[in-house]
């Protein structure tokens, strides 16, 4: 892979991009035993800032907790390392990828606790709109995948773990191979869950509906941001299990994620949403969200963590 930045933080050291390597017998590679984050930094009028860094780092440690994975750094050290990685690479806006994984622990699926070795890396590099610039403005066409999301009490959906992304890979690949931009997964109960790498929102009669955390979703930080911004804009938000057919009846539908930001959906399974693209509520949410980074929305929440 061509270097996208100069340095990668690896176990406390800044290494050249090409030298940040691991062994082929790394446990995480064989068994998906990694936990990670996707974080964005934005170039704001007050200087580069990481968006909700503390919450992302908390989720990284929570994911690691579920998997009995002791991260050999404190959350404060990880926060500082994220900012240091941005600074050494001279990045003002970037996507950050902190990851912790079981390293060389032998090839037994469950290494003895004394053999557990957790490696931690942080990469940062420029990354534009995940589903394309056009996607943000015009909306994307999606399908409901034939693959369902992770069933409760199997592989925990609330942990952002490497292995979970086998599900995302199948859902995303099915959609793209059929010419759609993204795939949505249903839960094993047939109700709406989430996109391959995004949370899902439906707007009906001016109210925002989204599946609850019990619907096999990752509790997205962008999801929480949108729920907060919507409530503050006086829009009612309802976290409730939703049947599939609501997708075809909603006025507007959008997806959220750190990479995808707020991406409108214009059709689902070839059925256009009632407004057929980004509607009023979606546009308002996009405006409030991006306003946090261009200074139009006041950050009364303390979500911007300035890099310098
Ligand atoms: N669901 C899944 C499966 C994801 O991979 C992501 C992206 N991290 C999200 C939801 C959205 O989460 P966030 O807003 O925290 O990026």
Short mmCIF file of C-alpha atoms and ligand atoms in Angstrom, two decimals:
data_model
loop_
_atom_site.label_atom_id
_atom_site.label_comp_id
_atom_site.label_asym_id
_atom_site.label_seq_id
_atom_site.Cartn_x
_atom_site.Cartn_y
_atom_site.Cartn_z
CA UNK A 1 0.00 0.00 0.00
CA UNK A 2 1.32 3.41 -1.00
CA UNK A 3 2.09 5.55 2.08
CA UNK A 4 -0.83 7.87 2.85
CA UNK A 5 1.12 9.68 5.56
CA UNK A 6 4.67 9.70 6.87
CA UNK A 7 4.40 8.10 10.29
CA UNK A 8 2.30 5.57 12.17
CA UNK A 9 2.23 5.41 15.95
CA UNK A 10 2.98 1.82 16.96
CA UNK A 11 3.22 0.69 20.59
CA UNK A 12 4.35 4.10 21.74
CA UNK A 13 6.82 4.83 18.94
CA UNK A 14 6.42 6.81 15.73
CA UNK A 15 7.46 4.54 12.88
CA UNK A 16 7.85 5.26 9.19
CA UNK A 17 4.65 4.17 7.33
CA UNK A 18 6.55 1.31 5.58
CA UNK A 19 8.00 0.01 8.86
CA UNK A 20 4.75 -0.33 10.80
CA UNK A 21 4.54 -4.10 10.22
CA UNK A 22 3.42 -7.22 12.06
CA UNK A 23 4.13 -10.96 11.81
CA UNK A 24 1.93 -13.25 9.65
CA UNK A 25 1.13 -15.35 12.73
CA UNK A 26 -0.46 -12.41 14.54
CA UNK A 27 -3.48 -13.70 16.48
CA UNK A 28 -5.70 -10.83 15.32
CA UNK A 29 -5.06 -11.70 11.68
CA UNK A 30 -6.15 -15.31 12.15
CA UNK A 31 -9.10 -14.88 14.50
CA UNK A 32 -10.30 -11.29 14.07
CA UNK A 33 -9.26 -10.42 17.63
CA UNK A 34 -8.83 -6.70 17.16
CA UNK A 35 -10.79 -3.71 18.39
CA UNK A 36 -10.57 -0.41 16.62
CA UNK A 37 -11.95 3.05 16.08
CA UNK A 38 -12.57 5.38 13.18
CA UNK A 39 -12.17 8.99 14.22
CA UNK A 40 -12.15 12.21 12.20
CA UNK A 41 -10.18 15.41 12.67
CA UNK A 42 -11.46 18.59 11.02
CA UNK A 43 -9.70 21.82 10.14
CA UNK A 44 -11.89 24.28 12.06
CA UNK A 45 -11.61 28.09 12.15
CA UNK A 46 -9.94 27.68 15.58
CA UNK A 47 -7.42 25.14 14.25
CA UNK A 48 -7.41 21.38 13.69
CA UNK A 49 -9.63 19.48 16.13
CA UNK A 50 -10.47 15.84 16.71
CA UNK A 51 -14.21 15.20 16.90
CA UNK A 52 -15.38 13.47 20.09
CA UNK A 53 -11.97 11.88 20.68
CA UNK A 54 -12.69 11.01 24.33
CA UNK A 55 -15.86 9.10 23.35
CA UNK A 56 -14.05 7.19 20.61
CA UNK A 57 -11.24 6.22 22.97
CA UNK A 58 -13.78 5.19 25.59
CA UNK A 59 -15.50 2.94 23.03
CA UNK A 60 -12.10 1.43 22.11
CA UNK A 61 -11.49 0.55 25.76
CA UNK A 62 -15.07 -0.73 26.13
CA UNK A 63 -14.66 -2.99 23.09
CA UNK A 64 -11.36 -4.25 24.55
CA UNK A 65 -13.06 -4.87 27.90
CA UNK A 66 -15.66 -7.14 26.31
CA UNK A 67 -12.84 -9.17 24.75
CA UNK A 68 -10.62 -9.37 27.86
CA UNK A 69 -7.98 -7.44 25.96
CA UNK A 70 -5.76 -5.39 28.29
CA UNK A 71 -4.64 -2.27 26.40
CA UNK A 72 -1.17 -1.42 27.75
CA UNK A 73 -1.82 2.35 27.61
CA UNK A 74 -4.21 4.68 29.39
CA UNK A 75 -7.06 6.42 27.53
CA UNK A 76 -5.21 9.72 28.09
CA UNK A 77 -2.09 8.28 26.44
CA UNK A 78 -4.15 7.12 23.45
CA UNK A 79 -5.81 10.53 23.13
CA UNK A 80 -2.45 12.25 23.18
CA UNK A 81 -0.99 9.70 20.73
CA UNK A 82 -3.85 10.43 18.29
CA UNK A 83 -3.05 14.13 18.38
CA UNK A 84 0.69 13.48 18.12
CA UNK A 85 0.12 11.32 15.03
CA UNK A 86 -1.78 14.20 13.41
CA UNK A 87 0.93 16.70 14.36
CA UNK A 88 3.92 14.70 13.09
CA UNK A 89 2.17 14.05 9.81
CA UNK A 90 1.21 17.71 9.45
CA UNK A 91 -2.46 16.73 9.02
CA UNK A 92 -5.14 19.34 9.63
CA UNK A 93 -8.08 17.16 8.68
CA UNK A 94 -7.81 13.40 8.61
CA UNK A 95 -9.30 10.02 9.37
CA UNK A 96 -7.68 8.32 12.33
CA UNK A 97 -7.56 4.59 12.86
CA UNK A 98 -6.57 3.51 16.37
CA UNK A 99 -6.44 -0.29 16.65
CA UNK A 100 -5.56 -2.73 19.45
CA UNK A 101 -5.13 -6.40 18.66
CA UNK A 102 -3.87 -9.68 20.01
CA UNK A 103 -0.37 -9.93 18.63
CA UNK A 104 2.05 -12.84 18.77
CA UNK A 105 0.34 -15.00 21.40
CA UNK A 106 0.74 -18.39 19.69
CA UNK A 107 -1.88 -19.91 17.41
CA UNK A 108 -4.23 -21.32 20.05
CA UNK A 109 -7.58 -19.57 19.73
CA UNK A 110 -7.61 -18.75 23.46
CA UNK A 111 -4.09 -17.85 24.55
CA UNK A 112 -3.24 -18.29 28.23
CA UNK A 113 -3.66 -14.95 30.03
CA UNK A 114 0.12 -14.80 30.68
CA UNK A 115 0.76 -15.11 26.92
CA UNK A 116 -1.68 -12.39 25.85
CA UNK A 117 0.13 -9.61 24.04
CA UNK A 118 -1.87 -6.58 22.91
CA UNK A 119 -0.35 -4.35 20.26
CA UNK A 120 -1.68 -0.86 19.62
CA UNK A 121 -1.31 1.28 16.50
CA UNK A 122 -2.69 4.60 15.33
CA UNK A 123 -2.67 5.62 11.68
CA UNK A 124 -3.92 8.98 10.38
CA UNK A 125 -4.36 9.96 6.76
CA UNK A 126 -6.56 12.12 4.52
CA UNK A 127 -9.88 10.48 3.62
CA UNK A 128 -12.71 12.19 1.76
CA UNK A 129 -16.40 11.31 1.74
CA UNK A 130 -16.76 7.54 2.37
CA UNK A 131 -19.68 7.11 -0.04
CA UNK A 132 -18.48 9.85 -2.42
CA UNK A 133 -18.98 13.63 -2.53
CA UNK A 134 -22.03 13.11 -4.74
CA UNK A 135 -23.46 10.77 -2.14
CA UNK A 136 -23.40 13.54 0.47
CA UNK A 137 -25.24 15.99 -1.74
CA UNK A 138 -27.52 13.80 -3.87
CA UNK A 139 -27.92 10.70 -1.74
CA UNK A 140 -27.08 7.06 -2.41
CA UNK A 141 -29.00 4.02 -3.63
CA UNK A 142 -28.98 1.08 -1.23
CA UNK A 143 -30.40 -2.42 -0.88
CA UNK A 144 -31.46 -4.54 2.05
CA UNK A 145 -28.87 -7.29 2.06
CA UNK A 146 -29.67 -10.99 2.02
CA UNK A 147 -27.19 -11.18 4.94
CA UNK A 148 -28.54 -10.33 8.38
CA UNK A 149 -26.54 -8.52 11.05
CA UNK A 150 -24.96 -10.26 14.01
CA UNK A 151 -27.46 -12.00 16.27
CA UNK A 152 -27.55 -10.87 19.91
CA UNK A 153 -25.33 -12.94 22.18
CA UNK A 154 -23.23 -14.31 19.34
CA UNK A 155 -20.53 -11.84 18.31
CA UNK A 156 -21.36 -8.68 20.32
CA UNK A 157 -22.46 -5.90 17.94
CA UNK A 158 -21.72 -3.18 20.52
CA UNK A 159 -18.00 -3.96 20.37
CA UNK A 160 -16.22 -2.42 17.40
CA UNK A 161 -14.14 -5.52 16.72
CA UNK A 162 -12.32 -6.63 13.59
CA UNK A 163 -14.28 -9.90 13.32
CA UNK A 164 -17.62 -8.04 13.15
CA UNK A 165 -16.57 -6.61 9.81
CA UNK A 166 -16.91 -9.99 8.09
CA UNK A 167 -20.64 -9.24 8.29
CA UNK A 168 -20.10 -5.69 6.97
CA UNK A 169 -17.89 -7.03 4.19
CA UNK A 170 -20.55 -9.46 2.95
CA UNK A 171 -23.32 -6.84 3.14
CA UNK A 172 -21.24 -4.11 1.48
CA UNK A 173 -19.90 -6.43 -1.20
CA UNK A 174 -23.33 -7.77 -2.12
CA UNK A 175 -24.60 -4.21 -2.58
CA UNK A 176 -21.62 -2.99 -4.59
CA UNK A 177 -21.50 -6.07 -6.84
CA UNK A 178 -25.12 -5.34 -7.75
CA UNK A 179 -24.33 -1.68 -8.51
CA UNK A 180 -25.59 -0.05 -5.30
CA UNK A 181 -23.56 2.16 -3.03
CA UNK A 182 -24.29 0.43 0.27
CA UNK A 183 -26.16 -2.45 1.89
CA UNK A 184 -28.42 -2.39 4.94
CA UNK A 185 -28.66 -5.33 7.32
CA UNK A 186 -31.73 -6.56 9.15
CA UNK A 187 -31.43 -8.08 12.60
CA UNK A 188 -32.11 -11.81 12.97
CA UNK A 189 -35.63 -10.78 14.07
CA UNK A 190 -36.17 -9.27 10.61
CA UNK A 191 -36.29 -5.73 11.96
CA UNK A 192 -34.10 -2.86 10.77
CA UNK A 193 -30.58 -2.84 12.15
CA UNK A 194 -27.87 -0.77 10.42
CA UNK A 195 -25.76 -0.32 7.32
CA UNK A 196 -22.48 -2.15 6.74
CA UNK A 197 -20.63 0.71 8.42
CA UNK A 198 -23.36 3.21 9.29
CA UNK A 199 -26.34 3.71 11.56
CA UNK A 200 -29.75 4.22 10.02
CA UNK A 201 -32.33 7.02 10.41
CA UNK A 202 -35.85 7.36 9.02
CA UNK A 203 -37.87 10.56 8.96
CA UNK A 204 -41.63 10.24 9.10
CA UNK A 205 -43.95 13.20 9.55
CA UNK A 206 -41.11 15.41 10.77
CA UNK A 207 -39.96 12.98 13.48
CA UNK A 208 -36.67 11.09 13.43
CA UNK A 209 -36.80 7.34 14.03
CA UNK A 210 -33.78 5.09 14.55
CA UNK A 211 -33.36 1.47 15.70
CA UNK A 212 -32.35 1.17 19.38
CA UNK A 213 -29.04 -0.30 20.57
CA UNK A 214 -30.89 -3.59 21.21
CA UNK A 215 -31.39 -3.95 17.42
CA UNK A 216 -27.86 -5.39 16.95
CA UNK A 217 -26.23 -2.08 16.10
CA UNK A 218 -23.00 -0.40 16.99
CA UNK A 219 -23.86 2.58 19.18
CA UNK A 220 -22.48 5.13 16.75
CA UNK A 221 -20.93 8.34 17.97
CA UNK A 222 -22.31 10.15 14.91
CA UNK A 223 -25.70 8.59 15.77
CA UNK A 224 -25.49 10.13 19.23
CA UNK A 225 -24.37 13.43 17.71
CA UNK A 226 -27.39 13.51 15.38
CA UNK A 227 -29.80 12.57 18.18
CA UNK A 228 -28.39 15.40 20.32
CA UNK A 229 -28.41 17.99 17.51
CA UNK A 230 -31.95 16.99 16.51
CA UNK A 231 -33.30 17.30 20.06
CA UNK A 232 -31.60 20.69 20.37
CA UNK A 233 -33.26 21.75 17.10
CA UNK A 234 -36.63 20.81 18.62
CA UNK A 235 -37.10 17.68 16.48
CA UNK A 236 -38.62 14.66 18.19
CA UNK A 237 -36.41 11.56 18.08
CA UNK A 238 -37.71 8.05 18.65
CA UNK A 239 -35.39 5.09 19.32
CA UNK A 240 -37.60 2.12 18.64
CA UNK A 241 -37.49 -1.21 16.76
CA UNK A 242 -38.66 -0.67 13.18
CA UNK A 243 -40.07 -3.11 10.62
CA UNK A 244 -38.39 -3.35 7.23
CA UNK A 245 -41.34 -1.90 5.34
CA UNK A 246 -40.91 1.45 7.11
CA UNK A 247 -37.90 1.96 4.83
CA UNK A 248 -40.24 2.12 1.85
CA UNK A 249 -42.73 4.41 3.58
CA UNK A 250 -40.37 6.97 5.11
CA UNK A 251 -40.24 10.54 3.81
CA UNK A 252 -36.47 10.72 4.16
CA UNK A 253 -33.79 8.18 5.09
CA UNK A 254 -30.15 8.79 5.94
CA UNK A 255 -27.13 6.98 7.35
CA UNK A 256 -24.52 8.21 9.79
CA UNK A 257 -20.95 7.25 10.57
CA UNK A 258 -17.58 8.80 11.20
CA UNK A 259 -16.48 7.92 7.67
CA UNK A 260 -19.91 8.39 6.02
CA UNK A 261 -20.81 11.49 8.11
CA UNK A 262 -24.49 12.13 7.24
CA UNK A 263 -25.22 10.44 3.91
CA UNK A 264 -28.77 10.76 2.53
CA UNK A 265 -30.37 7.67 0.99
CA UNK A 266 -32.42 8.29 -2.14
CA UNK A 267 -33.71 4.78 -2.80
CA UNK A 268 -33.97 1.43 -1.06
CA UNK A 269 -34.41 -1.74 -3.13
CA UNK A 270 -35.16 0.51 -6.13
CA UNK A 271 -37.99 2.28 -4.30
CA UNK A 272 -37.27 6.01 -4.03
CA UNK A 273 -37.87 7.62 -0.63
CA UNK A 274 -40.92 9.87 -0.64
CA UNK A 275 -38.74 12.94 -1.19
CA UNK A 276 -36.38 11.00 -3.46
CA UNK A 277 -33.14 12.49 -2.07
CA UNK A 278 -31.95 14.64 0.79
CA UNK A 279 -35.03 16.20 2.38
CA UNK A 280 -35.44 19.13 4.75
CA UNK A 281 -34.64 17.29 7.98
CA UNK A 282 -31.62 15.50 6.49
CA UNK A 283 -30.27 18.80 5.15
CA UNK A 284 -30.81 20.52 8.48
CA UNK A 285 -28.91 17.74 10.26
CA UNK A 286 -26.07 17.94 7.73
CA UNK A 287 -25.92 21.70 8.16
CA UNK A 288 -25.82 21.50 11.98
CA UNK A 289 -23.26 18.70 11.86
CA UNK A 290 -20.87 20.36 9.40
CA UNK A 291 -21.52 23.65 11.20
CA UNK A 292 -19.57 22.22 14.14
CA UNK A 293 -16.49 22.19 11.90
CA UNK A 294 -16.95 25.43 9.95
CA UNK A 295 -17.92 27.43 13.04
CA UNK A 296 -21.64 27.87 12.20
CA UNK A 297 -22.82 25.53 14.98
CA UNK A 298 -21.52 26.52 18.39
CA UNK A 299 -19.78 23.60 20.11
CA UNK A 300 -21.62 23.93 23.40
CA UNK A 301 -21.00 20.19 23.89
CA UNK A 302 -17.19 20.25 24.17
CA UNK A 303 -16.96 17.81 21.27
CA UNK A 304 -13.99 19.46 19.54
CA UNK A 305 -10.63 18.48 20.98
CA UNK A 306 -8.06 20.89 19.54
CA UNK A 307 -4.84 19.32 18.33
CA UNK A 308 -2.51 22.21 19.20
N1 LIG B 1 -22.31 0.78 12.56
C1 LIG B 1 -21.22 0.16 12.09
C2 LIG B 1 -21.29 -1.29 11.80
C3 LIG B 1 -20.03 0.87 11.86
O1 LIG B 1 -18.95 0.26 11.39
C4 LIG B 1 -20.01 2.26 12.12
C5 LIG B 1 -18.77 3.05 11.86
N2 LIG B 1 -17.92 3.07 12.97
C6 LIG B 1 -21.18 2.87 12.62
C7 LIG B 1 -22.31 2.10 12.83
C8 LIG B 1 -21.21 4.33 12.95
O2 LIG B 1 -20.45 4.58 14.11
P1 LIG B 1 -19.72 5.97 14.34
O3 LIG B 1 -20.72 7.02 14.10
O4 LIG B 1 -19.27 5.92 15.75
O5 LIG B 1 -18.60 6.05 13.38
#
